[in-house]
Amino acid sequence: MRYCSLGSGSRGNATLIEYGRTRLLVDCGFSLRATEQRLAAAGLSPHQLTAILVTHEHSDHIKGVERLAQRYRLPVYMTAGTYLGMGETALPVELIRFGQELVIGEIRVTPVPVPHDAREPCQFIFDSGSHRLGVLTDTGMITPLITEMYSGLDALFLEANYDPLMLANGPYPPFLRARVGGQLGHLSNQQAAGLLEAIDMSALKYVAIAHISEKNNRPELALGELSRVLDGWEGELRLAVQNHGLPWQDITGNTQPHLAHIGSR
């Protein structure tokens, strides 16, 4: 199993998960043309995709979903609330129901409900049968269910959206600061680190920091906070960025301990 990010941040998100001949795209927050270009940079054609999974209806996650799905005849999976939240659309969808796993091609997918200011948001855990990858972004707080579901993973794509001091003193108006930092907003660097402290990390070898705010965070702050709780951990810590995403990460091979440097791609 391997995964990559086509881009992660407030200007667009898309994450690829691949196992065998199954390739799942989680969200598509870029225009059709930009998505095609980013897929090409990852060595793929849209024709090679198996399905699109949507976490929630915010524009930085769904901007290109409808056009990509229609042009390449891709099935789309989302919750009923997300479908309603998208508004008028002729897009046929497969509905996600919490408590029910999906089997898409060679990958078993578990949807996880998360607190976020959307109609019925979810995140996902992907299981190849021998390795498990968790994707967790756009989450306002860590719930007991999240701690339970994201324990025992081999890899984790984890939001560290903001630094509290930068958010408090940044350019956002008060209502937007309250939204981002609230229980239905995003995870701070400290909340992301707290999840790592709370979960079973005995199998965890790969962590990628995702959805970093360009105005309320800095890569070195997120990396520093997570590195602090990963002291002595023998694994790889990476960084997904807005413009270049994150290259393919193979979570099945052997790894040498590595902490990503600032600006890594």
PDB file of C-alpha atoms in Angstrom:
ATOM      1  CA  MET A   1       0.000   0.000   0.000  1.00  0.00           C
ATOM      2  CA  ARG A   2       1.144   3.519  -0.763  1.00  0.00           C
ATOM      3  CA  TYR A   3      -0.297   7.023  -0.678  1.00  0.00           C
ATOM      4  CA  CYS A   4       0.473  10.542  -1.818  1.00  0.00           C
ATOM      5  CA  SER A   5      -0.993  14.026  -1.530  1.00  0.00           C
ATOM      6  CA  LEU A   6      -1.774  16.091  -4.614  1.00  0.00           C
ATOM      7  CA  GLY A   7      -1.980  19.143  -2.361  1.00  0.00           C
ATOM      8  CA  SER A   8      -3.040  19.843   1.201  1.00  0.00           C
ATOM      9  CA  GLY A   9      -4.300  23.128   2.613  1.00  0.00           C
ATOM     10  CA  SER A  10      -7.072  25.717   2.489  1.00  0.00           C
ATOM     11  CA  ARG A  11      -6.674  26.219  -1.283  1.00  0.00           C
ATOM     12  CA  GLY A  12      -7.334  22.593  -2.198  1.00  0.00           C
ATOM     13  CA  ASN A  13      -6.999  19.026  -0.993  1.00  0.00           C
ATOM     14  CA  ALA A  14      -6.689  15.644  -2.651  1.00  0.00           C
ATOM     15  CA  THR A  15      -5.078  12.441  -1.384  1.00  0.00           C
ATOM     16  CA  LEU A  16      -4.400   9.223  -3.290  1.00  0.00           C
ATOM     17  CA  ILE A  17      -4.353   5.748  -1.767  1.00  0.00           C
ATOM     18  CA  GLU A  18      -3.191   2.790  -3.858  1.00  0.00           C
ATOM     19  CA  TYR A  19      -3.082  -0.930  -3.273  1.00  0.00           C
ATOM     20  CA  GLY A  20      -2.752  -3.427  -6.086  1.00  0.00           C
ATOM     21  CA  ARG A  21      -4.830  -2.091  -8.963  1.00  0.00           C
ATOM     22  CA  THR A  22      -7.123  -0.054  -6.701  1.00  0.00           C
ATOM     23  CA  ARG A  23      -6.570   3.703  -6.590  1.00  0.00           C
ATOM     24  CA  LEU A  24      -8.818   5.833  -4.408  1.00  0.00           C
ATOM     25  CA  LEU A  25      -8.898   9.622  -4.492  1.00  0.00           C
ATOM     26  CA  VAL A  26      -9.957  11.217  -1.212  1.00  0.00           C
ATOM     27  CA  ASP A  27     -11.484  14.617  -2.032  1.00  0.00           C
ATOM     28  CA  CYS A  28     -10.806  16.755  -5.063  1.00  0.00           C
ATOM     29  CA  GLY A  29     -10.497  20.407  -4.159  1.00  0.00           C
ATOM     30  CA  PHE A  30      -8.793  21.496  -7.379  1.00  0.00           C
ATOM     31  CA  SER A  31     -10.143  22.364 -10.817  1.00  0.00           C
ATOM     32  CA  LEU A  32     -10.385  19.551 -13.336  1.00  0.00           C
ATOM     33  CA  ARG A  33      -7.332  20.773 -15.235  1.00  0.00           C
ATOM     34  CA  ALA A  34      -5.261  21.227 -12.076  1.00  0.00           C
ATOM     35  CA  THR A  35      -6.283  17.766 -10.865  1.00  0.00           C
ATOM     36  CA  GLU A  36      -5.265  16.199 -14.160  1.00  0.00           C
ATOM     37  CA  GLN A  37      -1.909  17.969 -13.951  1.00  0.00           C
ATOM     38  CA  ARG A  38      -1.308  16.928 -10.363  1.00  0.00           C
ATOM     39  CA  LEU A  39      -2.253  13.334 -11.134  1.00  0.00           C
ATOM     40  CA  ALA A  40       0.175  13.358 -14.055  1.00  0.00           C
ATOM     41  CA  ALA A  41       2.913  14.611 -11.722  1.00  0.00           C
ATOM     42  CA  ALA A  42       2.136  11.576  -9.536  1.00  0.00           C
ATOM     43  CA  GLY A  43       2.477   9.312 -12.577  1.00  0.00           C
ATOM     44  CA  LEU A  44      -1.226   8.582 -13.020  1.00  0.00           C
ATOM     45  CA  SER A  45      -4.041   9.259 -15.453  1.00  0.00           C
ATOM     46  CA  PRO A  46      -7.576   9.898 -14.164  1.00  0.00           C
ATOM     47  CA  HIS A  47      -8.564   6.803 -16.155  1.00  0.00           C
ATOM     48  CA  GLN A  48      -6.572   4.764 -13.619  1.00  0.00           C
ATOM     49  CA  LEU A  49      -8.643   5.913 -10.657  1.00  0.00           C
ATOM     50  CA  THR A  50     -11.091   3.463  -9.108  1.00  0.00           C
ATOM     51  CA  ALA A  51     -13.319   5.838  -7.128  1.00  0.00           C
ATOM     52  CA  ILE A  52     -13.561   9.189  -5.353  1.00  0.00           C
ATOM     53  CA  LEU A  53     -14.342   9.430  -1.640  1.00  0.00           C
ATOM     54  CA  VAL A  54     -15.519  12.779  -0.255  1.00  0.00           C
ATOM     55  CA  THR A  55     -14.994  13.787   3.371  1.00  0.00           C
ATOM     56  CA  HIS A  56     -17.330  16.820   3.407  1.00  0.00           C
ATOM     57  CA  GLU A  57     -18.788  19.545   1.222  1.00  0.00           C
ATOM     58  CA  HIS A  58     -16.395  22.476   1.769  1.00  0.00           C
ATOM     59  CA  SER A  59     -15.092  23.859  -1.509  1.00  0.00           C
ATOM     60  CA  ASP A  60     -11.435  23.082  -0.835  1.00  0.00           C
ATOM     61  CA  HIS A  61     -12.465  19.410  -0.829  1.00  0.00           C
ATOM     62  CA  ILE A  62     -15.144  19.169  -3.548  1.00  0.00           C
ATOM     63  CA  LYS A  63     -14.296  21.829  -6.150  1.00  0.00           C
ATOM     64  CA  GLY A  64     -13.356  19.310  -8.835  1.00  0.00           C
ATOM     65  CA  VAL A  65     -15.313  16.240  -7.729  1.00  0.00           C
ATOM     66  CA  GLU A  66     -18.301  16.565 -10.049  1.00  0.00           C
ATOM     67  CA  ARG A  67     -16.400  17.343 -13.249  1.00  0.00           C
ATOM     68  CA  LEU A  68     -13.730  14.709 -12.612  1.00  0.00           C
ATOM     69  CA  ALA A  69     -16.321  12.039 -11.829  1.00  0.00           C
ATOM     70  CA  GLN A  70     -18.452  12.873 -14.861  1.00  0.00           C
ATOM     71  CA  ARG A  71     -15.618  13.100 -17.350  1.00  0.00           C
ATOM     72  CA  TYR A  72     -13.978   9.852 -16.268  1.00  0.00           C
ATOM     73  CA  ARG A  73     -17.110   8.003 -15.122  1.00  0.00           C
ATOM     74  CA  LEU A  74     -15.884   7.470 -11.598  1.00  0.00           C
ATOM     75  CA  PRO A  75     -18.088   6.305  -8.714  1.00  0.00           C
ATOM     76  CA  VAL A  76     -18.294   8.790  -5.844  1.00  0.00           C
ATOM     77  CA  TYR A  77     -18.799   7.903  -2.187  1.00  0.00           C
ATOM     78  CA  MET A  78     -20.017  10.358   0.463  1.00  0.00           C
ATOM     79  CA  THR A  79     -22.434  10.598   3.366  1.00  0.00           C
ATOM     80  CA  ALA A  80     -26.049  11.654   2.832  1.00  0.00           C
ATOM     81  CA  GLY A  81     -25.361  14.870   4.720  1.00  0.00           C
ATOM     82  CA  THR A  82     -22.433  15.736   2.481  1.00  0.00           C
ATOM     83  CA  TYR A  83     -24.555  15.058  -0.585  1.00  0.00           C
ATOM     84  CA  LEU A  84     -27.236  17.435   0.688  1.00  0.00           C
ATOM     85  CA  GLY A  85     -24.579  19.964   1.629  1.00  0.00           C
ATOM     86  CA  MET A  86     -23.269  20.061  -1.940  1.00  0.00           C
ATOM     87  CA  GLY A  87     -26.531  21.604  -3.117  1.00  0.00           C
ATOM     88  CA  GLU A  88     -27.875  21.052  -6.601  1.00  0.00           C
ATOM     89  CA  THR A  89     -25.939  18.334  -8.391  1.00  0.00           C
ATOM     90  CA  ALA A  90     -26.762  15.634 -10.879  1.00  0.00           C
ATOM     91  CA  LEU A  91     -23.902  13.525  -9.586  1.00  0.00           C
ATOM     92  CA  PRO A  92     -24.976   9.970  -8.688  1.00  0.00           C
ATOM     93  CA  VAL A  93     -23.361   8.864  -5.455  1.00  0.00           C
ATOM     94  CA  GLU A  94     -22.860   5.800  -3.313  1.00  0.00           C
ATOM     95  CA  LEU A  95     -23.902   6.699   0.219  1.00  0.00           C
ATOM     96  CA  ILE A  96     -21.542   6.132   3.142  1.00  0.00           C
ATOM     97  CA  ARG A  97     -23.122   4.962   6.386  1.00  0.00           C
ATOM     98  CA  PHE A  98     -21.238   5.077   9.650  1.00  0.00           C
ATOM     99  CA  GLY A  99     -20.770   1.643  11.174  1.00  0.00           C
ATOM    100  CA  GLN A 100     -20.605   0.019   7.738  1.00  0.00           C
ATOM    101  CA  GLU A 101     -17.283  -0.731   6.088  1.00  0.00           C
ATOM    102  CA  LEU A 102     -16.849  -0.368   2.346  1.00  0.00           C
ATOM    103  CA  VAL A 103     -14.889  -2.725   0.146  1.00  0.00           C
ATOM    104  CA  ILE A 104     -13.702  -0.908  -2.953  1.00  0.00           C
ATOM    105  CA  GLY A 105     -11.533  -3.048  -5.154  1.00  0.00           C
ATOM    106  CA  GLU A 106      -8.753  -4.455  -2.993  1.00  0.00           C
ATOM    107  CA  ILE A 107      -9.131  -1.936  -0.153  1.00  0.00           C
ATOM    108  CA  ARG A 108     -11.425  -2.059   2.860  1.00  0.00           C
ATOM    109  CA  VAL A 109     -12.526   1.432   3.897  1.00  0.00           C
ATOM    110  CA  THR A 110     -13.857   2.406   7.323  1.00  0.00           C
ATOM    111  CA  PRO A 111     -15.595   5.803   7.534  1.00  0.00           C
ATOM    112  CA  VAL A 112     -15.100   7.652  10.826  1.00  0.00           C
ATOM    113  CA  PRO A 113     -17.440  10.466  11.962  1.00  0.00           C
ATOM    114  CA  VAL A 114     -15.574  13.605  13.000  1.00  0.00           C
ATOM    115  CA  PRO A 115     -16.556  16.966  14.551  1.00  0.00           C
ATOM    116  CA  HIS A 116     -16.381  19.653  11.855  1.00  0.00           C
ATOM    117  CA  ASP A 117     -18.680  22.454  10.686  1.00  0.00           C
ATOM    118  CA  ALA A 118     -20.200  20.504   7.818  1.00  0.00           C
ATOM    119  CA  ARG A 119     -23.435  18.528   7.346  1.00  0.00           C
ATOM    120  CA  GLU A 120     -22.115  14.998   7.979  1.00  0.00           C
ATOM    121  CA  PRO A 121     -18.321  14.984   7.753  1.00  0.00           C
ATOM    122  CA  CYS A 122     -16.188  11.883   7.905  1.00  0.00           C
ATOM    123  CA  GLN A 123     -12.611  10.739   7.597  1.00  0.00           C
ATOM    124  CA  PHE A 124     -11.291   7.344   6.586  1.00  0.00           C
ATOM    125  CA  ILE A 125      -9.146   4.368   7.514  1.00  0.00           C
ATOM    126  CA  PHE A 126      -7.849   2.205   4.669  1.00  0.00           C
ATOM    127  CA  ASP A 127      -6.975  -1.465   5.147  1.00  0.00           C
ATOM    128  CA  SER A 128      -5.135  -3.611   2.603  1.00  0.00           C
ATOM    129  CA  GLY A 129      -5.375  -6.707   4.775  1.00  0.00           C
ATOM    130  CA  SER A 130      -1.791  -6.346   5.953  1.00  0.00           C
ATOM    131  CA  HIS A 131      -1.387  -2.580   6.476  1.00  0.00           C
ATOM    132  CA  ARG A 132      -3.667   0.218   7.706  1.00  0.00           C
ATOM    133  CA  LEU A 133      -3.522   3.901   6.799  1.00  0.00           C
ATOM    134  CA  GLY A 134      -5.562   6.582   8.554  1.00  0.00           C
ATOM    135  CA  VAL A 135      -6.488   9.948   7.020  1.00  0.00           C
ATOM    136  CA  LEU A 136      -7.574  12.536   9.599  1.00  0.00           C
ATOM    137  CA  THR A 137      -8.035  16.191   8.651  1.00  0.00           C
ATOM    138  CA  ASP A 138     -10.755  18.834   9.084  1.00  0.00           C
ATOM    139  CA  THR A 139     -11.485  17.803  12.639  1.00  0.00           C
ATOM    140  CA  GLY A 140     -12.202  20.220  15.467  1.00  0.00           C
ATOM    141  CA  MET A 141     -11.254  17.989  18.359  1.00  0.00           C
ATOM    142  CA  ILE A 142     -10.135  14.472  19.197  1.00  0.00           C
ATOM    143  CA  THR A 143     -13.047  12.310  20.325  1.00  0.00           C
ATOM    144  CA  PRO A 144     -12.767   8.977  22.174  1.00  0.00           C
ATOM    145  CA  LEU A 145     -13.950   7.248  18.993  1.00  0.00           C
ATOM    146  CA  ILE A 146     -11.160   8.856  16.971  1.00  0.00           C
ATOM    147  CA  THR A 147      -8.570   7.735  19.532  1.00  0.00           C
ATOM    148  CA  GLU A 148      -9.953   4.207  19.384  1.00  0.00           C
ATOM    149  CA  MET A 149     -10.245   3.999  15.600  1.00  0.00           C
ATOM    150  CA  TYR A 150      -6.844   5.531  14.834  1.00  0.00           C
ATOM    151  CA  SER A 151      -4.894   3.263  17.184  1.00  0.00           C
ATOM    152  CA  GLY A 152      -2.749   0.497  15.772  1.00  0.00           C
ATOM    153  CA  LEU A 153      -2.188   2.072  12.351  1.00  0.00           C
ATOM    154  CA  ASP A 154       0.860   1.610  10.151  1.00  0.00           C
ATOM    155  CA  ALA A 155       0.609   5.133   8.725  1.00  0.00           C
ATOM    156  CA  LEU A 156      -1.244   8.335   9.550  1.00  0.00           C
ATOM    157  CA  PHE A 157      -1.991  11.398   7.390  1.00  0.00           C
ATOM    158  CA  LEU A 158      -2.740  13.885  10.155  1.00  0.00           C
ATOM    159  CA  GLU A 159      -3.928  17.484  10.209  1.00  0.00           C
ATOM    160  CA  ALA A 160      -1.913  20.048  12.172  1.00  0.00           C
ATOM    161  CA  ASN A 161      -3.697  23.127  10.898  1.00  0.00           C
ATOM    162  CA  TYR A 162      -2.782  25.987  13.194  1.00  0.00           C
ATOM    163  CA  ASP A 163      -0.571  27.300  15.962  1.00  0.00           C
ATOM    164  CA  PRO A 164      -2.813  28.829  18.673  1.00  0.00           C
ATOM    165  CA  LEU A 165      -0.638  31.919  19.163  1.00  0.00           C
ATOM    166  CA  MET A 166      -0.422  32.607  15.434  1.00  0.00           C
ATOM    167  CA  LEU A 167      -4.186  32.153  15.097  1.00  0.00           C
ATOM    168  CA  ALA A 168      -4.882  34.498  18.026  1.00  0.00           C
ATOM    169  CA  ASN A 169      -2.589  37.196  16.636  1.00  0.00           C
ATOM    170  CA  GLY A 170      -3.146  36.578  12.939  1.00  0.00           C
ATOM    171  CA  PRO A 171      -5.166  38.310  10.213  1.00  0.00           C
ATOM    172  CA  TYR A 172      -8.430  36.402  10.643  1.00  0.00           C
ATOM    173  CA  PRO A 173     -11.448  38.302  12.059  1.00  0.00           C
ATOM    174  CA  PRO A 174     -12.728  37.107  15.453  1.00  0.00           C
ATOM    175  CA  PHE A 175     -15.560  34.972  14.047  1.00  0.00           C
ATOM    176  CA  LEU A 176     -13.161  33.105  11.766  1.00  0.00           C
ATOM    177  CA  ARG A 177     -10.595  32.622  14.536  1.00  0.00           C
ATOM    178  CA  ALA A 178     -13.373  31.156  16.677  1.00  0.00           C
ATOM    179  CA  ARG A 179     -14.448  28.852  13.854  1.00  0.00           C
ATOM    180  CA  VAL A 180     -10.953  27.515  13.136  1.00  0.00           C
ATOM    181  CA  GLY A 181     -10.050  27.043  16.793  1.00  0.00           C
ATOM    182  CA  GLY A 182     -13.436  25.740  17.910  1.00  0.00           C
ATOM    183  CA  GLN A 183     -14.632  22.206  18.498  1.00  0.00           C
ATOM    184  CA  LEU A 184     -16.021  22.056  14.946  1.00  0.00           C
ATOM    185  CA  GLY A 185     -12.963  23.587  13.317  1.00  0.00           C
ATOM    186  CA  HIS A 186      -9.469  22.211  12.788  1.00  0.00           C
ATOM    187  CA  LEU A 187      -6.748  20.506  14.805  1.00  0.00           C
ATOM    188  CA  SER A 188      -3.942  22.605  16.244  1.00  0.00           C
ATOM    189  CA  ASN A 189      -0.351  21.421  16.351  1.00  0.00           C
ATOM    190  CA  GLN A 190      -0.852  20.562  20.017  1.00  0.00           C
ATOM    191  CA  GLN A 191      -4.059  18.595  19.378  1.00  0.00           C
ATOM    192  CA  ALA A 192      -2.365  16.590  16.646  1.00  0.00           C
ATOM    193  CA  ALA A 193       0.526  15.841  18.991  1.00  0.00           C
ATOM    194  CA  GLY A 194      -1.963  14.897  21.695  1.00  0.00           C
ATOM    195  CA  LEU A 195      -3.550  12.310  19.431  1.00  0.00           C
ATOM    196  CA  LEU A 196      -0.159  10.707  18.857  1.00  0.00           C
ATOM    197  CA  GLU A 197       0.338  10.541  22.615  1.00  0.00           C
ATOM    198  CA  ALA A 198      -3.077   8.916  23.082  1.00  0.00           C
ATOM    199  CA  ILE A 199      -3.113   6.233  20.386  1.00  0.00           C
ATOM    200  CA  ASP A 200      -1.377   2.875  20.195  1.00  0.00           C
ATOM    201  CA  MET A 201       1.704   3.632  18.066  1.00  0.00           C
ATOM    202  CA  SER A 202       3.293   0.190  18.295  1.00  0.00           C
ATOM    203  CA  ALA A 203       2.824  -0.412  14.547  1.00  0.00           C
ATOM    204  CA  LEU A 204       3.049   3.217  13.416  1.00  0.00           C
ATOM    205  CA  LYS A 205       6.000   3.853  11.112  1.00  0.00           C
ATOM    206  CA  TYR A 206       4.816   6.741   8.934  1.00  0.00           C
ATOM    207  CA  VAL A 207       3.262  10.080   9.866  1.00  0.00           C
ATOM    208  CA  ALA A 208       2.561  12.907   7.434  1.00  0.00           C
ATOM    209  CA  ILE A 209       1.525  16.355   8.660  1.00  0.00           C
ATOM    210  CA  ALA A 210      -1.344  17.725   6.559  1.00  0.00           C
ATOM    211  CA  HIS A 211      -3.623  20.734   6.022  1.00  0.00           C
ATOM    212  CA  ILE A 212      -1.178  23.288   7.462  1.00  0.00           C
ATOM    213  CA  SER A 213      -2.596  26.817   7.414  1.00  0.00           C
ATOM    214  CA  GLU A 214      -0.530  29.234   5.369  1.00  0.00           C
ATOM    215  CA  LYS A 215      -1.571  32.163   7.615  1.00  0.00           C
ATOM    216  CA  ASN A 216      -1.869  30.598  11.057  1.00  0.00           C
ATOM    217  CA  ASN A 217       0.977  28.097  11.155  1.00  0.00           C
ATOM    218  CA  ARG A 218       4.504  27.428   9.996  1.00  0.00           C
ATOM    219  CA  PRO A 219       5.940  24.059   8.977  1.00  0.00           C
ATOM    220  CA  GLU A 220       8.700  24.253  11.579  1.00  0.00           C
ATOM    221  CA  LEU A 221       6.145  24.791  14.362  1.00  0.00           C
ATOM    222  CA  ALA A 222       4.076  21.772  13.346  1.00  0.00           C
ATOM    223  CA  LEU A 223       7.134  19.611  12.860  1.00  0.00           C
ATOM    224  CA  GLY A 224       8.590  20.724  16.180  1.00  0.00           C
ATOM    225  CA  GLU A 225       5.426  19.977  18.150  1.00  0.00           C
ATOM    226  CA  LEU A 226       4.963  16.508  16.667  1.00  0.00           C
ATOM    227  CA  SER A 227       8.682  15.724  16.874  1.00  0.00           C
ATOM    228  CA  ARG A 228       8.538  16.448  20.588  1.00  0.00           C
ATOM    229  CA  VAL A 229       6.064  13.636  21.260  1.00  0.00           C
ATOM    230  CA  LEU A 230       7.789  11.355  18.754  1.00  0.00           C
ATOM    231  CA  ASP A 231      11.125  11.519  20.578  1.00  0.00           C
ATOM    232  CA  GLY A 232      12.681   8.071  20.340  1.00  0.00           C
ATOM    233  CA  TRP A 233      10.153   6.944  17.727  1.00  0.00           C
ATOM    234  CA  GLU A 234      11.679   4.967  14.869  1.00  0.00           C
ATOM    235  CA  GLY A 235       9.663   6.060  11.864  1.00  0.00           C
ATOM    236  CA  GLU A 236       9.275   8.703   9.171  1.00  0.00           C
ATOM    237  CA  LEU A 237       7.720  12.122   9.763  1.00  0.00           C
ATOM    238  CA  ARG A 238       6.808  13.934   6.560  1.00  0.00           C
ATOM    239  CA  LEU A 239       5.108  17.144   5.530  1.00  0.00           C
ATOM    240  CA  ALA A 240       2.344  17.587   2.931  1.00  0.00           C
ATOM    241  CA  VAL A 241       2.225  21.103   1.472  1.00  0.00           C
ATOM    242  CA  GLN A 242      -0.282  23.091  -0.556  1.00  0.00           C
ATOM    243  CA  ASN A 243       1.504  23.519  -3.857  1.00  0.00           C
ATOM    244  CA  HIS A 244       3.400  20.240  -4.157  1.00  0.00           C
ATOM    245  CA  GLY A 245       1.531  17.873  -1.864  1.00  0.00           C
ATOM    246  CA  LEU A 246       3.565  14.867  -0.789  1.00  0.00           C
ATOM    247  CA  PRO A 247       5.259  12.336  -3.098  1.00  0.00           C
ATOM    248  CA  TRP A 248       4.296   8.685  -2.993  1.00  0.00           C
ATOM    249  CA  GLN A 249       4.935   7.089   0.392  1.00  0.00           C
ATOM    250  CA  ASP A 250       5.219   3.297   0.370  1.00  0.00           C
ATOM    251  CA  ILE A 251       4.110   2.057   3.775  1.00  0.00           C
ATOM    252  CA  THR A 252       4.906  -1.591   3.130  1.00  0.00           C
ATOM    253  CA  GLY A 253       8.673  -1.399   2.860  1.00  0.00           C
ATOM    254  CA  ASN A 254      11.437  -1.115   5.403  1.00  0.00           C
ATOM    255  CA  THR A 255      12.218   2.372   6.651  1.00  0.00           C
ATOM    256  CA  GLN A 256      15.101   4.137   8.301  1.00  0.00           C
ATOM    257  CA  PRO A 257      14.321   6.681  11.054  1.00  0.00           C
ATOM    258  CA  HIS A 258      13.811  10.096   9.490  1.00  0.00           C
ATOM    259  CA  LEU A 259      12.448  13.479  10.531  1.00  0.00           C
ATOM    260  CA  ALA A 260      11.416  15.681   7.610  1.00  0.00           C
ATOM    261  CA  HIS A 261      13.333  18.917   7.198  1.00  0.00           C
ATOM    262  CA  ILE A 262      11.655  22.232   6.596  1.00  0.00           C
ATOM    263  CA  GLY A 263      10.314  22.521   3.060  1.00  0.00           C
ATOM    264  CA  SER A 264      10.562  18.822   2.297  1.00  0.00           C
ATOM    265  CA  ARG A 265       8.538  17.680  -0.669  1.00  0.00           C
TER     266      ARG A 265
END
